[in-house]
Coordinates of C-alpha atoms in Angstrom, one line a residue:
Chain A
X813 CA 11.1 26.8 25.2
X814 CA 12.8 27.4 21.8
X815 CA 13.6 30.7 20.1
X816 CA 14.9 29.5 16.6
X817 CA 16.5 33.1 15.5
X818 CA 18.4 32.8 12.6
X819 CA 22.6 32.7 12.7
X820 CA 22.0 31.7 16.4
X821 CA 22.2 28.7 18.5
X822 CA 20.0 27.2 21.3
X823 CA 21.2 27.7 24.6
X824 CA 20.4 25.7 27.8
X825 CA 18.7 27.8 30.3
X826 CA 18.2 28.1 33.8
X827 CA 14.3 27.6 34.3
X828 CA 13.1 24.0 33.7
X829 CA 12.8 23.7 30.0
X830 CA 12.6 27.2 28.6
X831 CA 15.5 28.2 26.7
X832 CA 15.2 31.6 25.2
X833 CA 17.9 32.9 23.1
X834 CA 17.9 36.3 22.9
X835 CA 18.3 38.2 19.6
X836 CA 21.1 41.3 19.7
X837 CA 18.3 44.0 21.3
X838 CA 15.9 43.3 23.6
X839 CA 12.6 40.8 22.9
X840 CA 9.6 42.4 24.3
X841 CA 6.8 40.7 24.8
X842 CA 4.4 42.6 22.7
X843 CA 7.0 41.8 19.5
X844 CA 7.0 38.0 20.5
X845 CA 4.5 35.2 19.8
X846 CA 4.3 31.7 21.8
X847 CA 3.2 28.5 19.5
X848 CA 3.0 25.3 21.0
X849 CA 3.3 22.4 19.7
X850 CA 1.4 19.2 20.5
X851 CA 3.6 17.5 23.2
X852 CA 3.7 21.2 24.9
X853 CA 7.1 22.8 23.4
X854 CA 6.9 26.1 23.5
X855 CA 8.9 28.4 20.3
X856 CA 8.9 32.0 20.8
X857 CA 9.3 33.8 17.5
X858 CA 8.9 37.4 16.3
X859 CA 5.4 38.4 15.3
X860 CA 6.5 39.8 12.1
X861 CA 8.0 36.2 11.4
X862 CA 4.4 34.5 12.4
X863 CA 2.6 36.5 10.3
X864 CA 3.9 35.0 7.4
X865 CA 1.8 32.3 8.0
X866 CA -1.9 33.4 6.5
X867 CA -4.1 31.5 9.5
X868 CA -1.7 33.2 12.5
X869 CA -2.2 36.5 10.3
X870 CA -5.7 36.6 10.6
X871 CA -6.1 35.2 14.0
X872 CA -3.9 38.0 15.1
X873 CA -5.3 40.6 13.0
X874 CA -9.1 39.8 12.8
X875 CA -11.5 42.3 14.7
X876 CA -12.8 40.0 17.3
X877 CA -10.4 39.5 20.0
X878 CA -9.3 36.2 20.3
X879 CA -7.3 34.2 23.5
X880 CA -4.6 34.1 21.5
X881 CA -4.1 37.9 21.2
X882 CA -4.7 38.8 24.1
X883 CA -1.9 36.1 26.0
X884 CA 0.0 35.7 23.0
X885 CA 0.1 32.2 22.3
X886 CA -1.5 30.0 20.2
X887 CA -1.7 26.3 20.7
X888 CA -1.5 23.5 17.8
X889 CA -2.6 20.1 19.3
X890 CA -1.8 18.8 16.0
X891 CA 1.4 19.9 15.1
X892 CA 4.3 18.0 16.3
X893 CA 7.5 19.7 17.7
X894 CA 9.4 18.7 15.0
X895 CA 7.2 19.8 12.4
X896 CA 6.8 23.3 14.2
X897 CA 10.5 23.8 14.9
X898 CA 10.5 23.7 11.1
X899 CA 8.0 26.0 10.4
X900 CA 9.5 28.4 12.6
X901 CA 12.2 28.2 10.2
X902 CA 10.8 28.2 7.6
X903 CA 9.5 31.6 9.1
X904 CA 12.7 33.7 8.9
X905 CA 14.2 31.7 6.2
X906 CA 10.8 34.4 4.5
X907 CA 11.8 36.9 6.1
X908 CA 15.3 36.4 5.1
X909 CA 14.1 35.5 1.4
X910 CA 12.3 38.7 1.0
X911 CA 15.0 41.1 2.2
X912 CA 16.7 39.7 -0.7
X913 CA 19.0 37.1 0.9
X914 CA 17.7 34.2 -1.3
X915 CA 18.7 30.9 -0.2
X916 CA 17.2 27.2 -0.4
X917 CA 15.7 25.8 2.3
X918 CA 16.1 22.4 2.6
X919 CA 13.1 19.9 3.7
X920 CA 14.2 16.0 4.9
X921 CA 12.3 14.2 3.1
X922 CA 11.0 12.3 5.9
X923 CA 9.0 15.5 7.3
X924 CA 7.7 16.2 3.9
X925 CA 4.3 14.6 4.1
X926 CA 3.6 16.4 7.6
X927 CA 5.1 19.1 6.9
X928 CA 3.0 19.6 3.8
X929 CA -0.3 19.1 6.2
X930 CA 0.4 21.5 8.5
X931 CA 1.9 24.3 6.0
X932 CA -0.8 23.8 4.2
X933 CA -3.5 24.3 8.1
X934 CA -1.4 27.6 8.4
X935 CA -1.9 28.7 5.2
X936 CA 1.9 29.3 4.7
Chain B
X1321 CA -19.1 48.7 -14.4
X1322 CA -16.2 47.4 -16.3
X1323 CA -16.5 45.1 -19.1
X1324 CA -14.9 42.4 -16.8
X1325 CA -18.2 41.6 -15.4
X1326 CA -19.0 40.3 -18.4
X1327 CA -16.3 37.7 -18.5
X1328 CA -18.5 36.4 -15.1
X1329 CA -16.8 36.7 -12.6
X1330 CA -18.0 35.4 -9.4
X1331 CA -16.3 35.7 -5.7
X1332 CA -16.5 34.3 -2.6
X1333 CA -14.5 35.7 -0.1
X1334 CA -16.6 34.3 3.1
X1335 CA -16.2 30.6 2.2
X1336 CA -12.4 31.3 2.9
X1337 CA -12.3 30.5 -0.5
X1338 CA -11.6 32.5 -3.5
X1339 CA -12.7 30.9 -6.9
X1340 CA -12.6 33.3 -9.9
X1341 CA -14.2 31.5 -13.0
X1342 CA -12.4 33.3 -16.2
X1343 CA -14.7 33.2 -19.7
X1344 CA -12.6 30.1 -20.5
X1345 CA -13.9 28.1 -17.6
X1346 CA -10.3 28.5 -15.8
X1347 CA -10.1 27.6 -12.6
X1348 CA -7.8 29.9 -10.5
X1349 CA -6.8 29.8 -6.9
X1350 CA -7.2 33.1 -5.3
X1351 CA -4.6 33.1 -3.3
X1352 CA -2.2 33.4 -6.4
X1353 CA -4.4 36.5 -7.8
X1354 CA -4.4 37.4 -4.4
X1355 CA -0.6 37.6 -4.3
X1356 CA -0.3 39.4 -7.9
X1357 CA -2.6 41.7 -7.2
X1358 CA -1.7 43.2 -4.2
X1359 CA -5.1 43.0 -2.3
X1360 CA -5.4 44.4 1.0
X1361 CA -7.8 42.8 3.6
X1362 CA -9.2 45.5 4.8
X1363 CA -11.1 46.4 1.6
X1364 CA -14.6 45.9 1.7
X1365 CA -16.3 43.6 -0.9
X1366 CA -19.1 45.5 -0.8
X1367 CA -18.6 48.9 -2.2
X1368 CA -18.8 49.8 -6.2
X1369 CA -15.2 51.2 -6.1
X1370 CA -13.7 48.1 -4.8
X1371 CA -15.6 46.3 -7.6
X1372 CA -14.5 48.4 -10.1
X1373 CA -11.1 48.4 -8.9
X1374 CA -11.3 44.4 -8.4
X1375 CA -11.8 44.2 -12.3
X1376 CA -9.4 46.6 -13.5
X1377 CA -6.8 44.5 -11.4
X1378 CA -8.3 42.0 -12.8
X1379 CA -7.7 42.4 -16.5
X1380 CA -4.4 43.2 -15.7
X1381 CA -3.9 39.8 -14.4
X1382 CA -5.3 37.7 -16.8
X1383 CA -3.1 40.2 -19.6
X1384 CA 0.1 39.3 -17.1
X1385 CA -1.1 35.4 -17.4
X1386 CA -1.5 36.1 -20.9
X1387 CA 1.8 37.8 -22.3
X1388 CA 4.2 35.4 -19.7
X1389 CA 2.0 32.6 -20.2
X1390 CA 2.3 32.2 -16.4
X1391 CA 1.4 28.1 -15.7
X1392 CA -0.1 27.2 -12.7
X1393 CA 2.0 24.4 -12.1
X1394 CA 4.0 22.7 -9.9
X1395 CA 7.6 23.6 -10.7
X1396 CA 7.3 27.2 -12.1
X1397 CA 4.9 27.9 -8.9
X1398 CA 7.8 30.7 -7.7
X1399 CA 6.3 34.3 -9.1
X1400 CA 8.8 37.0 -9.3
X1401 CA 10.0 38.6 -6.5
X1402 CA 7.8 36.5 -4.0
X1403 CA 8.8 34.0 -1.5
X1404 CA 7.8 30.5 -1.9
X1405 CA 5.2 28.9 -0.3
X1406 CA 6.2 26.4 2.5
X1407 CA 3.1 24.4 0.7
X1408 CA 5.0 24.5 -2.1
X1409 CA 8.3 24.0 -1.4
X1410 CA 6.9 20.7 0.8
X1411 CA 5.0 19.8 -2.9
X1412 CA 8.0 20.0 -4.9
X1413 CA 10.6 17.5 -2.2
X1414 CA 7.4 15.1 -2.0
X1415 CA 7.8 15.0 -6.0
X1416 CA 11.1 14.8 -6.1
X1417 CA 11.0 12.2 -3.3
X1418 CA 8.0 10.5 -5.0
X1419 CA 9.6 6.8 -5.1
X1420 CA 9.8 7.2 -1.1
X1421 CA 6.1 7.6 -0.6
X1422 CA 4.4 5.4 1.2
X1423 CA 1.2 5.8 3.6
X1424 CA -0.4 9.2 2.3
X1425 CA -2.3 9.4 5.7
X1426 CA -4.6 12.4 5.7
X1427 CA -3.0 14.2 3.0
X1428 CA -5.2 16.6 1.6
X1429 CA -6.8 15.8 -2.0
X1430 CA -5.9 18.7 -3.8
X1431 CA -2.1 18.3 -3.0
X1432 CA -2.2 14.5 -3.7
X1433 CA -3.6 15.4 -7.0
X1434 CA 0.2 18.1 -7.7
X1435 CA 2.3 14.7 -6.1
X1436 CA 0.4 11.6 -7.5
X1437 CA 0.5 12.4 -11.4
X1438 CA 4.3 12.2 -10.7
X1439 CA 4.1 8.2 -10.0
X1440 CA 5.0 5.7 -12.5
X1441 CA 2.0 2.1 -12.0
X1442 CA 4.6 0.3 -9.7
X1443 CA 5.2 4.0 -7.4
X1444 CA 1.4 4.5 -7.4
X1445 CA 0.4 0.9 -6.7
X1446 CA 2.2 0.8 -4.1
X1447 CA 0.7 4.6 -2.5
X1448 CA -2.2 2.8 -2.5
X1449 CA -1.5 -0.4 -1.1
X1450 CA -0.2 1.3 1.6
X1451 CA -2.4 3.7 2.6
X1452 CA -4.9 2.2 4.8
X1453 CA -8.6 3.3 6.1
X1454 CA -9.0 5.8 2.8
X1455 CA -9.8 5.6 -0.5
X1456 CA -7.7 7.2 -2.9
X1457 CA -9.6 7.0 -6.1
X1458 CA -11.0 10.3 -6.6
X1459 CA -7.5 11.2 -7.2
X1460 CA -6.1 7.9 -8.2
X1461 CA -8.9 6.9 -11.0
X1462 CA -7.9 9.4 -14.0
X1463 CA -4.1 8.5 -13.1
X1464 CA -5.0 4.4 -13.6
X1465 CA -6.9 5.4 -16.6
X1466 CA -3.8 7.2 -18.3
X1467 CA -2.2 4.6 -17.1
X1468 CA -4.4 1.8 -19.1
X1469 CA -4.3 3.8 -22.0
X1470 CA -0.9 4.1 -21.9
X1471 CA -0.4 0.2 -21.9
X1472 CA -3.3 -1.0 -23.7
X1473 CA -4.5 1.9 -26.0
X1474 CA -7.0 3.7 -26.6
X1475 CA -9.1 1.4 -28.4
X1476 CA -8.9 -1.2 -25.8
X1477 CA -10.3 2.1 -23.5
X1478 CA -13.1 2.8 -25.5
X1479 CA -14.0 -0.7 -25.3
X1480 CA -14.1 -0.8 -21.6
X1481 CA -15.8 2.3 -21.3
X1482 CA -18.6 1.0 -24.2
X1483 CA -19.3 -2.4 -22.4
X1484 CA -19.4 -0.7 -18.7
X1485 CA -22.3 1.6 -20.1
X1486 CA -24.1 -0.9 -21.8
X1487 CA -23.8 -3.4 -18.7
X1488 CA -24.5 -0.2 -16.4
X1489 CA -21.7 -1.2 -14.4
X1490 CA -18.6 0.7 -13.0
X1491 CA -15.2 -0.6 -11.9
X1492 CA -12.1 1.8 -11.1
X1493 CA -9.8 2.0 -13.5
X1494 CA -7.0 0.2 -11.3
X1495 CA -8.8 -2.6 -11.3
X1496 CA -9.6 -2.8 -14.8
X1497 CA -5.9 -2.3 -14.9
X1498 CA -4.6 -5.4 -12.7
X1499 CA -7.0 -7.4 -14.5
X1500 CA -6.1 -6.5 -17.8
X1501 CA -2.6 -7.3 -16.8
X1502 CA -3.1 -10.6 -15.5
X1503 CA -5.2 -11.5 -18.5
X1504 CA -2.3 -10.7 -21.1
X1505 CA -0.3 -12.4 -18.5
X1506 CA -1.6 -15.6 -19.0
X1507 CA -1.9 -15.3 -22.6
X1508 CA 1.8 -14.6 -22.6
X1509 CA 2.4 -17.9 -20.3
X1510 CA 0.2 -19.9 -22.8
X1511 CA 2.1 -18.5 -25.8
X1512 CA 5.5 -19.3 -24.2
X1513 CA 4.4 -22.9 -23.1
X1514 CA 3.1 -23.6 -26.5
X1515 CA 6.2 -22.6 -28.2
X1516 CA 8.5 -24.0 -26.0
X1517 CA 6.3 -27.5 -26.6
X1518 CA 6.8 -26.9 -30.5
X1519 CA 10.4 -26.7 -30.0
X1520 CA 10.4 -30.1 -28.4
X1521 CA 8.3 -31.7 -30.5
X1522 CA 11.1 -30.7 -32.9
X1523 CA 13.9 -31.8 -31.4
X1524 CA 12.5 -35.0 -30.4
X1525 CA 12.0 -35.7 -34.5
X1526 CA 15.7 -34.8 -34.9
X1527 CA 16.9 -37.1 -32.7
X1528 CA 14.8 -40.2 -33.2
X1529 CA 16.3 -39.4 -36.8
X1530 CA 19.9 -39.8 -35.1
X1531 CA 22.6 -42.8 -35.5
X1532 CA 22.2 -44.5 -31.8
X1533 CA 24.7 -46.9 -30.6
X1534 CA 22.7 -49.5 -28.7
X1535 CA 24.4 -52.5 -26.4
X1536 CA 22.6 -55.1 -28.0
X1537 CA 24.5 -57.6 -30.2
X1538 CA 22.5 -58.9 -33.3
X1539 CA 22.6 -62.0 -33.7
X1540 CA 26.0 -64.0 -35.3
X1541 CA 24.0 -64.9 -38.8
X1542 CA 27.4 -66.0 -40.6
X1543 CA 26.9 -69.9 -40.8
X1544 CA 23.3 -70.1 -41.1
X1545 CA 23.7 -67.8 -44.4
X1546 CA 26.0 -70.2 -45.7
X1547 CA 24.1 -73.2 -44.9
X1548 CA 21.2 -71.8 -46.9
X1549 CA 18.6 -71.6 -44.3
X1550 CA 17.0 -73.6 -41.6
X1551 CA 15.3 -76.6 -44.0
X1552 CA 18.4 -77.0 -45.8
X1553 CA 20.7 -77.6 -42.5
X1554 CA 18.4 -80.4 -40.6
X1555 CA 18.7 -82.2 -44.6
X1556 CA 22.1 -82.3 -44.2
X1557 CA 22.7 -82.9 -40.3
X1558 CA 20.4 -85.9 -40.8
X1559 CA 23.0 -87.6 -43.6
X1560 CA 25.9 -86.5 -41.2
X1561 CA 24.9 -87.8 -38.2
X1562 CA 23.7 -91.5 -40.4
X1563 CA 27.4 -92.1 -41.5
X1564 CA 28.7 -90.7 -38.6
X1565 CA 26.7 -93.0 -36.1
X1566 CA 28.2 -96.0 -39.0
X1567 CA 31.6 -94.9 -38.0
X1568 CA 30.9 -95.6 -34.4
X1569 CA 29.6 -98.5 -34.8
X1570 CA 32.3 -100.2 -37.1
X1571 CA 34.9 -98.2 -34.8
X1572 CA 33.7 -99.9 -31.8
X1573 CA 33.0 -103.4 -33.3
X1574 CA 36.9 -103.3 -34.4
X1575 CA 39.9 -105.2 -33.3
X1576 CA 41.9 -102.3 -31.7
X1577 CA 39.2 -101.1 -29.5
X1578 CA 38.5 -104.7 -28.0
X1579 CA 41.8 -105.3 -27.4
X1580 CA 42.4 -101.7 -25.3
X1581 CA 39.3 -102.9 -23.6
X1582 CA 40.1 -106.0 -22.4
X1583 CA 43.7 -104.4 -21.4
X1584 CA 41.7 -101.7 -19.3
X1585 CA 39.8 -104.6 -17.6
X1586 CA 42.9 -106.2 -16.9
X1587 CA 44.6 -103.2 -15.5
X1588 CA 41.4 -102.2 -13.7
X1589 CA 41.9 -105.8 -11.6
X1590 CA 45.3 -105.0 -11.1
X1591 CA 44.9 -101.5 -9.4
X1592 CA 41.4 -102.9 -7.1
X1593 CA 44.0 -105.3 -5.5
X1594 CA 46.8 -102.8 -5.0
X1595 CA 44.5 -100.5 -4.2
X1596 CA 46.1 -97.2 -6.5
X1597 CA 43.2 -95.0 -7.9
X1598 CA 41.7 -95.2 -11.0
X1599 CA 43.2 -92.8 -14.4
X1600 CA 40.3 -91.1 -15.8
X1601 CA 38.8 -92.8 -19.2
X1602 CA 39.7 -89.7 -21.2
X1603 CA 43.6 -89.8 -20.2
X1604 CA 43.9 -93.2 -20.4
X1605 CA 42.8 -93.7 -23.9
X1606 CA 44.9 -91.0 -25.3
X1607 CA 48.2 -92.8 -23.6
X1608 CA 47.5 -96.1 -24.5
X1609 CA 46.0 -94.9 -28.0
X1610 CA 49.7 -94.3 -28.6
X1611 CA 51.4 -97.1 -26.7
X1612 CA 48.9 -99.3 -29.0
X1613 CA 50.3 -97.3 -32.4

């Protein structure tokens, strides 16, 4: 398990795979969201950050009361772990971008294509 | 209501999908208007104020779109003040990285149709080469025919276009392309040969024009132009060879030639019983010819 925070590192932790890096105050779990990505890796990231993405938004947001809102994780069988690592990037590099710290973020050119697909599923 | 709803305006917000058709038959995603317009989700379509207050927003945008000209493309795609869309920003390095593209896969139409345009033939020829188990035309035709157009005009397009309709048949535009190509292809070939033969031809009349030095001697012609011809030299060789066979004769019925004779016969006797060999005819006549003198 992955938290991508931004100006912090992944560390190894103690549980089997989850690694969760802490941000400077406490993560509760009502302020956290779990995606998973296709071979099972799990990324913790903020809700504020998830809800940039349009389709996470709404599945969140939306009267009826999905699985995903109530457990707080939301599954993508067709989005790889690389692909999702970068969207959870690309998540706070938004946040970031619209507090005003306006940098470029930078795609490799050999994600682009999948990238694209899946940006374009989570309506982000 | 407003005078926008006479600019029909239609809007679908169920589908998922938001189309607003301006009066000028424009085509704009409604995420975009969505965006400039600040709508909230949790207004209801259905009530008269949210109509109204749809349309005033409404003008506003299209006077925005009017007075910056906004352009709904690829590369200007960042509004003020907002952040940019990861579907964007994914659009812009696949264009940018255009010459890299390979297999398309899955790749949704409408974003091949931003990335594609951005192909030269050999880039897009080789898209769809690649990419296996789909069809790319619905993007790819208008690209080819731009394409044709480009390389073969305009006229040559109309053309096409007129003998398809008359025939009632349809090919796509990439294959009207290759095709093309490989037609002027051979004409070019065919051109090329020919001249290439004309330049030989030429060259082979200059040189059979050239001084050649050949081994073979002509003949020594020297005495026989002296002689007069062939006639003239059997007339004189006859009279020649009369007086000459005269000399022998008299030569050989003389007194000096019998006497060297009968000395050789004597001297021929002489060496059988001493048993020396015999001087060759020729040698022996020139000594004695000047021991007899």
């Amino acid at each position: 398990m992955v938290c991508v925070l931004p100006g912090l590192g992944r560390e190894k932790g103690k549980e089997g795979e989850e690694r969760v890096v802490a941000s400077a105050g406490k993560m509760r779990k009502e302020d956290t969201l779990k995606l998973i990505s296709a071979e099972g890796f799990e990324f913790v990231v903020d809700r504020k950050a998830a809800m940039v993405s349009q389709t996470i938004r709404n599945m969140l947001t939306s009267p009826g009361s999905f699985s995903e809102t109530e457990h707080g994780e939301v599954t993508f069988p067709e989005i790889s772990t690389t692909i999702l690592e970068k969207i959870c990037q690309y998540f706070y590099w938004s946040l970031q971008y619209a507090s005003g710290k306006e940098t470029e973020f930078h795609i490799e050119p050999e994600l682009t294509l999948e990238l694209m697909m899946a940006a374009n599923y989570l309506h982000t | 209501m407003r005078g926008g709803l006479s600019r029909a305006v239609s809007c679908w917000k169920d589908a998922g999908f938001f189309f607003l058709f301006f009066s000028k038959r424009r085509l704009v995603p409604c995420s975009s208007f969505l965006e400039a317009i600040d709508l909230e989700d949790s207004e209801s379509p259905s009530t008269v104020s949210y109509a109204i207050s749809l349309f005033d927003r409404l003008d506003i945008y299209i006077g925005e779109m009017r007075s910056r000209f906004i352009h709904i493309s690829d590369r200007g795609k960042r509004v003020e003040g907002k952040v940019p869309a990861l579907v964007d920003l994914c659009v812009q390095t696949a264009i940018d990285n255009v010459r890299y593209i390979g297999d398309v896969g899955e790749t949704d139409t409408h974003l091949l149709e931003r990335i594609l345009p951005h192909c030269t033939v050999e880039q897009l020829m080789h898209v769809e080469n690649m990419t296996e188990g789909r069809d790319l035309s619905p993007v790819t035709n208008k690209l080819w025919r731009k394409f044709y157009e480009a390389k073969f005009g305009v006229a040559n397009v109309n053309l096409v276009v007129e003998r398809m309709n008359r025939h009632n048949i349809t090919y796509s535009w990439r294959q009207l392309y290759q095709a093309k190509l490989k037609v002027q292809d051979q004409v070019q070939k065919e051109s090329v040969e020919r001249l290439t033969q004309l330049y030989k031809k030429e060259d082979a009349r200059k040189q059979s024009r050239q001084i050649k030095i050949c081994t073979k001697v002509p003949p020594a012609t020297k005495k026989r132009g002296f002689c007069g011809g062939f006639g003239a030299e059997n007339k004189f060789s006859n009279a020649k060879s009369n007086l000459m066979k005269k000399a022998k004769v008299d030569y050989l019925n003389s007194r000096e030639l019998q006497n060297r004779v009968a000395i050789k016969r004597s001297a021929s006797q002489k060496s059988t019983s001493v048993g020396s060999s015999m001087k060759p005819l020729g040698m022996n006549s020139a000594s004695t010819l000047k021991f007899r003198r």
